Coordinates of C-alpha atoms in Angstrom, one line a residue:
V9 CA -20.4 -37.5 3.4
Q10 CA -22.9 -35.9 1.1
K11 CA -23.7 -32.6 -0.5
P12 CA -26.2 -30.4 1.4
E13 CA -29.5 -30.1 -0.4
A14 CA -30.5 -26.6 0.8
K15 CA -28.5 -23.4 0.1
L16 CA -26.2 -22.8 3.0
N17 CA -26.4 -19.4 4.8
L18 CA -22.6 -19.0 5.3
P19 CA -21.4 -16.2 7.7
E20 CA -19.6 -13.2 6.1
V21 CA -15.9 -12.9 6.9
D22 CA -14.5 -9.7 8.2
R23 CA -13.1 -7.2 5.6
E24 CA -10.7 -4.5 6.4
F25 CA -7.5 -3.1 4.9
R26 CA -4.6 -3.4 7.5
A27 CA -1.3 -2.2 6.3
A28 CA 2.0 -0.8 7.5
W29 CA 4.6 1.3 5.6
I30 CA 8.1 -0.2 5.4
A31 CA 10.4 2.8 4.8
T32 CA 13.8 2.1 3.3
V33 CA 15.0 5.7 2.8
A34 CA 17.6 6.6 5.4
N35 CA 17.3 3.0 6.6
I36 CA 14.3 4.0 8.7
N37 CA 12.7 0.5 8.9
W38 CA 14.6 -1.8 6.6
P39 CA 17.4 -2.7 6.2
T40 CA 18.3 -1.1 9.6
K41 CA 21.9 -0.5 8.3
N42 CA 23.3 -0.2 4.8
N43 CA 26.1 -2.8 5.4
L44 CA 24.1 -5.9 6.4
T45 CA 24.8 -9.2 4.6
T46 CA 22.1 -10.7 2.3
Q47 CA 21.2 -13.2 5.1
Q48 CA 20.9 -10.4 7.7
Q49 CA 18.6 -8.4 5.4
K50 CA 16.4 -11.4 4.8
D51 CA 16.2 -12.2 8.5
E52 CA 15.1 -8.6 9.3
A53 CA 12.5 -8.8 6.5
I54 CA 11.1 -12.1 7.9
K55 CA 11.0 -10.7 11.4
I56 CA 8.9 -7.7 10.2
L57 CA 6.5 -9.9 8.1
D58 CA 6.1 -12.4 11.0
L59 CA 5.2 -9.6 13.4
L60 CA 2.6 -8.2 11.0
Q61 CA 1.1 -11.6 10.2
D62 CA 0.8 -12.4 13.9
A63 CA -1.1 -9.1 14.3
N64 CA -3.5 -10.0 11.5
F65 CA -2.2 -7.4 9.0
N66 CA -3.0 -8.2 5.4
A67 CA -0.8 -5.8 3.4
V68 CA 2.7 -4.2 3.4
I69 CA 3.6 -1.0 1.7
F70 CA 7.3 -1.5 0.8
Q71 CA 9.4 1.4 -0.4
A72 CA 11.2 0.0 -3.4
R73 CA 12.4 3.3 -4.9
P74 CA 13.4 5.7 -2.1
S75 CA 15.1 8.3 -4.3
A76 CA 15.6 7.5 -8.0
D77 CA 17.3 4.3 -7.0
A78 CA 16.2 0.7 -6.6
M79 CA 15.7 -2.0 -4.0
Y80 CA 15.4 -4.4 -6.9
K81 CA 17.2 -5.4 -10.1
S82 CA 16.7 -2.5 -12.5
D83 CA 18.2 -1.5 -15.8
L84 CA 16.8 2.0 -15.4
E85 CA 18.1 3.1 -12.0
P86 CA 21.0 2.1 -9.8
W87 CA 20.9 -0.1 -6.7
S88 CA 20.2 1.9 -3.6
Y89 CA 22.8 3.3 -1.3
F90 CA 20.5 2.3 1.6
L91 CA 20.8 -1.3 0.6
T92 CA 24.5 -1.8 0.1
G93 CA 26.3 1.4 1.2
A94 CA 27.2 2.4 -2.4
I95 CA 25.0 3.7 -5.2
G96 CA 24.9 1.1 -7.9
K97 CA 26.3 -1.8 -5.8
A98 CA 24.3 -5.0 -5.9
P99 CA 23.8 -7.1 -2.8
T100 CA 26.2 -10.1 -2.4
P101 CA 25.5 -12.9 -2.5
F102 CA 23.1 -11.6 -5.1
Y103 CA 19.3 -11.6 -4.5
D104 CA 16.4 -9.4 -5.5
P105 CA 15.0 -7.8 -2.3
L106 CA 11.7 -6.8 -3.9
E107 CA 11.1 -10.3 -5.2
F108 CA 12.0 -11.7 -1.8
W109 CA 9.5 -9.3 -0.1
I110 CA 6.7 -10.2 -2.6
E111 CA 7.2 -13.9 -2.1
E112 CA 7.4 -13.8 1.7
S113 CA 4.3 -11.4 1.9
H114 CA 2.2 -13.6 -0.4
K115 CA 3.2 -16.7 1.5
R116 CA 1.7 -15.1 4.6
G117 CA -1.6 -14.1 2.8
M118 CA -0.5 -10.4 2.7
E119 CA -0.5 -8.0 -0.3
L120 CA 2.7 -6.3 -1.3
H121 CA 2.3 -2.7 -2.5
V122 CA 5.4 -1.1 -4.1
W123 CA 5.8 2.4 -2.7
L124 CA 8.0 4.9 -4.6
N125 CA 8.8 8.6 -4.7
P126 CA 8.1 9.9 -8.2
Y127 CA 10.3 13.0 -8.0
R128 CA 13.0 12.7 -5.2
A129 CA 16.4 12.2 -6.9
H130 CA 18.8 12.1 -3.9
H131 CA 18.2 12.1 -0.1
T132 CA 20.6 14.0 2.2
T133 CA 21.4 10.6 3.9
G134 CA 22.1 8.9 0.6
G135 CA 25.9 9.1 0.6
P136 CA 28.1 10.8 -2.0
I137 CA 26.8 11.4 -5.5
T138 CA 28.7 9.3 -7.9
N139 CA 28.5 8.7 -11.7
E140 CA 26.0 5.9 -11.0
S141 CA 23.5 8.4 -9.5
M142 CA 20.5 9.7 -11.5
V143 CA 21.7 13.2 -10.5
K144 CA 24.6 12.8 -12.9
K145 CA 22.5 11.0 -15.5
M146 CA 19.7 13.5 -15.7
P147 CA 21.4 16.8 -14.9
E148 CA 18.9 19.0 -16.8
Q149 CA 15.9 17.6 -15.0
I150 CA 17.4 17.5 -11.4
I151 CA 17.6 20.5 -9.1
K152 CA 19.6 20.8 -5.9
L153 CA 17.5 22.2 -3.0
R154 CA 18.9 24.3 -0.1
N155 CA 18.6 21.4 2.4
G156 CA 21.0 19.3 0.3
M157 CA 18.3 17.1 -1.4
Y158 CA 18.0 16.8 -5.1
W159 CA 14.6 16.9 -6.9
M160 CA 13.4 16.1 -10.4
D161 CA 11.4 18.9 -12.0
P162 CA 7.8 17.5 -12.1
S163 CA 6.9 19.7 -15.1
D164 CA 9.8 18.4 -17.2
E165 CA 8.4 15.8 -19.7
K166 CA 11.6 13.8 -19.4
T167 CA 11.0 13.5 -15.7
Q168 CA 7.4 12.3 -16.3
D169 CA 8.6 9.8 -19.0
H170 CA 11.4 8.5 -16.8
T171 CA 9.1 7.9 -13.8
S172 CA 6.4 6.4 -16.0
K173 CA 9.0 3.9 -17.4
I174 CA 10.1 2.9 -13.9
I175 CA 6.5 2.2 -12.8
K176 CA 5.6 0.3 -16.0
D177 CA 8.8 -1.8 -15.6
L178 CA 7.8 -2.7 -12.0
V179 CA 4.2 -3.6 -12.9
K180 CA 5.4 -5.7 -15.9
R181 CA 8.2 -7.7 -14.2
Y182 CA 7.0 -8.2 -10.6
D183 CA 4.0 -10.0 -9.1
I184 CA 2.9 -6.9 -7.1
D185 CA -0.6 -6.0 -5.8
A186 CA -0.3 -2.2 -6.1
I187 CA 1.8 0.8 -6.9
H188 CA 1.8 3.4 -4.1
I189 CA 3.0 7.0 -4.2
D190 CA 3.2 9.3 -1.1
D191 CA 3.0 13.0 -0.4
Y192 CA 6.1 14.3 -2.1
F193 CA 5.1 16.1 -5.3
Y194 CA 6.7 19.5 -5.6
P195 CA 8.9 19.6 -2.4
Y196 CA 7.8 21.1 0.9
R197 CA 9.0 24.8 1.0
E198 CA 11.2 24.2 4.0
Y199 CA 13.4 21.8 1.9
N200 CA 14.4 24.8 -0.2
G201 CA 14.8 27.2 2.7
G202 CA 11.4 28.7 2.2
K203 CA 12.3 29.7 -1.4
D204 CA 10.1 28.9 -4.4
F205 CA 11.0 25.8 -6.5
P206 CA 13.6 26.9 -9.1
D207 CA 11.9 25.6 -12.3
N208 CA 12.5 28.7 -14.5
R209 CA 13.6 26.5 -17.5
T210 CA 10.4 24.5 -17.8
W211 CA 8.2 27.5 -16.9
N212 CA 9.9 29.8 -19.5
D213 CA 9.6 27.0 -22.1
Y214 CA 5.9 26.8 -21.4
L215 CA 5.5 30.6 -21.7
K216 CA 7.4 30.5 -25.0
R217 CA 5.0 28.0 -26.4
G218 CA 2.2 30.4 -25.6
G219 CA 1.1 28.9 -22.3
N220 CA -1.4 31.0 -20.4
L221 CA -1.8 29.3 -17.0
S222 CA -0.5 30.9 -13.8
R223 CA 2.7 29.3 -12.6
A224 CA 0.9 27.5 -9.8
D225 CA -1.8 26.2 -12.1
F226 CA 0.9 25.1 -14.6
R227 CA 2.6 23.1 -11.9
R228 CA -0.6 21.5 -10.7
A229 CA -1.6 20.7 -14.3
N230 CA 1.6 18.8 -14.8
V231 CA 1.2 16.8 -11.6
N232 CA -2.5 16.1 -12.5
K233 CA -1.4 14.9 -16.0
F234 CA 1.2 12.6 -14.4
I235 CA -1.3 11.1 -11.9
K236 CA -3.9 10.3 -14.6
R237 CA -1.2 8.9 -16.9
I238 CA 0.3 6.6 -14.2
H239 CA -3.2 5.3 -13.4
D240 CA -4.0 4.6 -17.0
E241 CA -0.7 2.9 -17.7
I242 CA -0.9 0.6 -14.7
K243 CA -4.4 -0.5 -15.8
A244 CA -3.3 -1.0 -19.4
E245 CA -0.4 -3.3 -18.2
K246 CA -2.3 -5.3 -15.5
S247 CA -5.8 -4.2 -14.7
Y248 CA -5.8 -5.9 -11.3
V249 CA -2.8 -4.0 -10.0
K250 CA -4.2 -1.2 -7.8
F251 CA -2.9 2.4 -7.7
G252 CA -2.8 4.0 -4.3
I253 CA -1.9 7.6 -3.4
S254 CA -1.1 8.8 0.1
P255 CA -1.2 12.6 0.0
F256 CA -0.6 15.1 2.8
G257 CA -3.8 15.0 5.0
I258 CA -5.0 18.5 4.3
W259 CA -6.1 19.7 0.9
K260 CA -6.4 23.3 1.9
P261 CA -6.8 25.0 5.3
G262 CA -10.5 25.6 6.0
F263 CA -11.5 22.3 4.3
P264 CA -13.4 21.3 6.4
E265 CA -14.2 24.4 8.4
G266 CA -11.8 25.0 11.3
I267 CA -8.9 23.0 9.9
K268 CA -5.5 24.7 10.0
G269 CA -2.2 23.7 8.6
T270 CA -0.2 23.4 5.3
S271 CA -2.0 23.6 2.0
Q272 CA -0.8 20.8 -0.3
Y273 CA -2.8 22.5 -3.1
D274 CA -0.7 25.7 -2.8
E275 CA 2.7 24.3 -1.5
L276 CA 3.1 20.9 -3.1
Y277 CA 1.0 21.8 -6.1
A278 CA -1.0 18.6 -5.5
D279 CA -4.7 18.8 -6.2
A280 CA -5.4 15.5 -4.4
K281 CA -9.1 16.3 -4.1
L282 CA -9.4 16.3 -7.9
W283 CA -7.7 12.8 -8.2
L284 CA -10.2 11.4 -5.7
N285 CA -13.2 13.1 -7.3
E286 CA -12.1 11.8 -10.7
G287 CA -11.3 8.3 -9.5
W288 CA -7.8 8.2 -10.9
L289 CA -6.8 5.8 -8.2
D290 CA -8.0 2.6 -6.5
Y291 CA -7.3 3.7 -3.0
F292 CA -6.6 7.0 -1.3
S293 CA -4.7 7.2 2.0
P294 CA -4.5 10.8 3.2
Q295 CA -1.9 11.1 6.0
L296 CA -4.1 12.0 8.9
Y297 CA -1.2 12.2 11.3
W298 CA -3.0 14.2 14.0
K299 CA -5.1 13.5 17.1
N300 CA -8.8 13.9 17.2
D301 CA -9.3 17.1 19.1
G302 CA -6.7 19.6 17.7
P303 CA -6.6 22.1 14.8
Q304 CA -6.2 19.1 12.4
S305 CA -8.9 16.8 13.7
F306 CA -8.5 13.2 12.5
T307 CA -12.2 12.5 12.4
S308 CA -13.2 15.8 10.8
L309 CA -10.6 15.4 8.0
L310 CA -11.6 11.7 7.4
K311 CA -15.3 12.7 7.1
W312 CA -14.4 15.5 4.7
W313 CA -12.3 13.2 2.5
E314 CA -15.2 10.7 2.6
S315 CA -17.6 13.4 1.4
E316 CA -15.3 14.1 -1.6
N317 CA -15.1 10.4 -2.5
S318 CA -17.7 10.6 -5.3
E319 CA -16.4 7.6 -7.2
K320 CA -16.5 5.4 -4.1
R321 CA -12.8 4.4 -4.2
H322 CA -11.2 2.9 -1.1
L323 CA -10.4 5.5 1.5
W324 CA -7.8 4.1 4.0
P325 CA -6.2 6.9 6.1
G326 CA -2.6 6.9 7.1
L327 CA -2.2 6.8 10.9
N328 CA 0.8 8.3 12.8
T329 CA 1.4 5.2 14.9
I330 CA 5.0 6.1 15.6
G331 CA 4.9 9.9 16.2
L332 CA 1.6 11.2 17.3
R333 CA 2.2 14.4 19.2
D334 CA 0.7 15.7 22.5
V335 CA -1.0 12.5 23.3
A336 CA -0.6 10.9 26.8
D337 CA -1.7 7.5 25.7
R338 CA -0.7 6.9 22.1
P339 CA -1.9 3.3 21.8
S340 CA -5.4 4.3 22.9
E341 CA -5.5 7.2 20.5
I342 CA -4.5 4.9 17.6
V343 CA -7.2 2.3 18.5
N344 CA -9.7 5.1 18.7
Q345 CA -8.7 6.2 15.2
I346 CA -9.2 2.6 14.0
N347 CA -12.6 2.6 15.6
S348 CA -13.5 6.0 14.1
T349 CA -12.5 4.7 10.7
R350 CA -14.7 1.7 11.1
A351 CA -17.6 3.8 12.2
I352 CA -17.2 6.3 9.3
L353 CA -16.3 3.9 6.5
K354 CA -18.3 0.8 7.5
K355 CA -17.5 -2.3 5.5
G356 CA -14.8 -0.7 3.4
A357 CA -12.7 0.3 6.4
G358 CA -8.9 0.2 6.6
E359 CA -5.8 2.1 7.4
I360 CA -2.1 2.2 6.9
H361 CA 0.3 2.6 9.9
Y362 CA 3.3 4.9 9.7
S363 CA 5.5 3.1 10.2
V364 CA 6.2 -0.5 11.1
D365 CA 8.6 0.7 13.8
G366 CA 5.6 2.2 15.7
L367 CA 4.6 -1.4 16.2
S368 CA 7.9 -3.3 16.5
K369 CA 9.5 -0.8 18.9
S370 CA 6.5 -0.4 21.2
P371 CA 5.0 -3.6 22.8
A372 CA 2.1 -1.5 24.2
M373 CA 1.2 -0.2 20.7
L374 CA 1.6 -3.7 19.1
N375 CA -0.7 -5.2 21.7
A376 CA -3.3 -2.5 21.4
V377 CA -3.4 -2.8 17.6
K378 CA -3.4 -6.6 17.8
N379 CA -6.4 -6.4 20.0
A380 CA -8.2 -4.1 17.5
Y381 CA -7.4 -6.6 14.7
K382 CA -8.6 -9.6 16.7
T383 CA -9.3 -11.9 13.8
K384 CA -8.0 -12.2 10.3
A385 CA -9.7 -10.1 7.6
L386 CA -9.9 -10.1 3.8
I387 CA -9.2 -6.9 2.0
P388 CA -12.3 -4.9 1.0
K389 CA -13.5 -5.7 -2.6
S390 CA -12.8 -3.3 -5.5
P391 CA -16.0 -3.7 -7.7
W392 CA -14.8 -1.2 -10.3
I393 CA -11.9 -3.5 -11.2
K394 CA -13.4 -6.0 -13.6
T395 CA -12.1 -9.6 -13.3
S396 CA -13.3 -13.1 -14.2
V397 CA -15.2 -15.1 -11.6
L398 CA -13.3 -17.8 -9.8
E399 CA -14.1 -21.5 -10.3
K400 CA -15.9 -23.3 -7.5
P401 CA -13.4 -25.3 -5.4
I402 CA -13.4 -29.1 -5.2
L403 CA -13.7 -30.4 -1.6
F404 CA -13.0 -33.9 -0.2
V405 CA -13.9 -34.8 3.3
E406 CA -13.0 -38.2 4.9
N407 CA -13.3 -39.5 8.4
A408 CA -10.1 -40.3 10.3
N409 CA -10.0 -41.8 13.8
N410 CA -11.5 -39.0 16.0
S411 CA -11.2 -36.2 13.4
V412 CA -12.2 -35.4 9.9
K413 CA -9.7 -34.6 7.2
A414 CA -10.8 -31.9 4.7
K415 CA -8.8 -31.4 1.5
W416 CA -9.6 -28.9 -1.3
N417 CA -8.3 -27.5 -4.5
T418 CA -9.5 -25.7 -7.6
L419 CA -9.1 -25.8 -11.4
D420 CA -7.8 -22.2 -11.5
N421 CA -5.3 -22.5 -8.8
Q422 CA -3.0 -19.7 -10.1
K423 CA -5.8 -17.2 -9.5
V424 CA -6.2 -18.2 -5.8
F425 CA -4.8 -15.8 -3.2
Q426 CA -6.5 -17.2 -0.1
W427 CA -9.1 -19.7 1.0
I428 CA -12.1 -19.5 3.4
L429 CA -12.8 -22.6 5.4
Y430 CA -16.2 -22.9 7.1
T431 CA -17.1 -25.5 9.7
K432 CA -20.4 -26.0 11.4
Y433 CA -20.6 -27.5 14.9
G434 CA -24.2 -28.0 16.0
E435 CA -25.9 -24.8 14.8
T436 CA -22.7 -22.7 15.1
W437 CA -20.6 -21.7 12.0
E438 CA -16.9 -21.0 12.4
T439 CA -14.7 -19.4 9.6
E440 CA -11.0 -19.3 9.0
I441 CA -9.0 -17.4 6.4
L442 CA -6.1 -19.5 5.1
E443 CA -3.0 -18.8 3.0
R444 CA -3.0 -20.1 -0.5
D445 CA -0.6 -23.0 0.2
M446 CA -3.0 -24.5 2.9
I447 CA -5.1 -27.0 1.1
S448 CA -6.0 -29.4 3.9
Q449 CA -7.0 -29.4 7.5
N450 CA -7.7 -31.9 10.3
L451 CA -10.9 -31.0 12.0
P452 CA -12.0 -32.3 15.4
L453 CA -15.3 -34.3 15.3
T454 CA -16.7 -32.5 18.3
K455 CA -16.2 -29.0 19.8
N456 CA -17.7 -27.8 23.0
G457 CA -19.8 -30.9 23.1
K458 CA -21.2 -30.2 19.6
K459 CA -20.7 -32.4 16.5
L460 CA -19.2 -31.3 13.3
N461 CA -21.9 -31.6 10.6
T462 CA -20.9 -29.4 7.6
V463 CA -17.7 -28.3 6.0
A464 CA -17.5 -25.7 3.2
V465 CA -14.8 -23.9 1.3
K466 CA -14.4 -20.9 -1.0
S467 CA -11.4 -19.5 -2.9
V468 CA -10.5 -15.8 -2.8
D469 CA -8.7 -14.0 -5.6
R470 CA -6.1 -11.3 -5.1
L471 CA -8.8 -8.5 -5.2
G472 CA -10.7 -10.1 -2.4
N473 CA -13.4 -11.6 -4.6
E474 CA -14.9 -14.9 -3.3
S475 CA -15.8 -17.9 -5.4
E476 CA -19.1 -19.9 -4.9
Y477 CA -18.8 -22.4 -2.0
E478 CA -18.4 -26.1 -2.2
A479 CA -19.8 -27.9 0.9
K480 CA -20.1 -31.4 2.3
K481 CA -22.5 -32.6 5.0
L482 CA -21.2 -35.2 7.5

């Protein structure tokens, strides 16, 4: 066994972001009921993660704060009703679900993104409101909507400070890969029976202080301020933790031309185009929950958002894997959308599936997506996030009977998220992406009549950056 003299021309591995949303609100995806034992909850989580790993997914978007509550041990908000059937009641025997999801995801070479709602305070399916609920603890900031939901006033500084505290606490205490917020800013009008959001208190305070923005601009300005603040605070705490936003898929009707539908700019007071233009995020996942050839064309919208991506952040659309309407063959449509995304976004492609039930409850969909994700892929790199370069791995190769045992390690082991193993049989290279715990492999001496002649290995950090390779010639 010797070092190769010439520089090796190693093949590039596939890169693509492949994620699924795991919704906990209303027990949509996990846990399936709010009265499961700790063991049943863990079993359900493992089943989901195994299914995604088997289909070559590399990230999960886990809803850890469905409505001003916690799927984790928090001193700031109560345990979730969706976890134990009572607000503020811990799981027994005790465990921290978020910690469990992080560990099990990382073990499988998958990122864990913490998804939270910044402003929703109580969901209609969230059981009776008790003294444990944030509705009782922040009565000034929280408003009851006509559909029975409770909402924090986004323009109240106490709301902004509270949600900021929640996010900083999550980033500080947990080994997460990203913070993710979805499309709920000011609530959809239908939640309040078509009536305007009742924020007279904060609006009048603003006017008293001499404010001169229109009410709509005042609301947008507060959401904008909050988005930038969250981005900056995450980066100050841990620069490698990504910030992702998944807004409603349409900025305004008519953008691009011919697009009809709700205006998030005017109804949710979310100027998502501005956040993308300014680069106040690491990835942007507009919910493009429509088929290709309707009044909300998937491809037209994706191309338009791409044209607005001036800071070249990740653009990974949300796909409606579970509920696409007016489509005879849903699996084919979703695969077409994956292929369109690849064609438009090239090497930085990726998407998030809403939701994991779209895969777990439809064998046809799961097979179609599995087929589209044939081999494992690393996540696309984020070159704007500065990080130190990984050490080159150390590689040992020894001959066993009719195989070769390869073992590897590195001096900065704690920074390794995955490995890439390269093997060359004859003139043909093969690559394999391996989980961080896999540090040895038995390799056959011959394959398809060709002899193994070179082994190489690289380490990969949590942002998808590769180290230099270490190689041995046989």
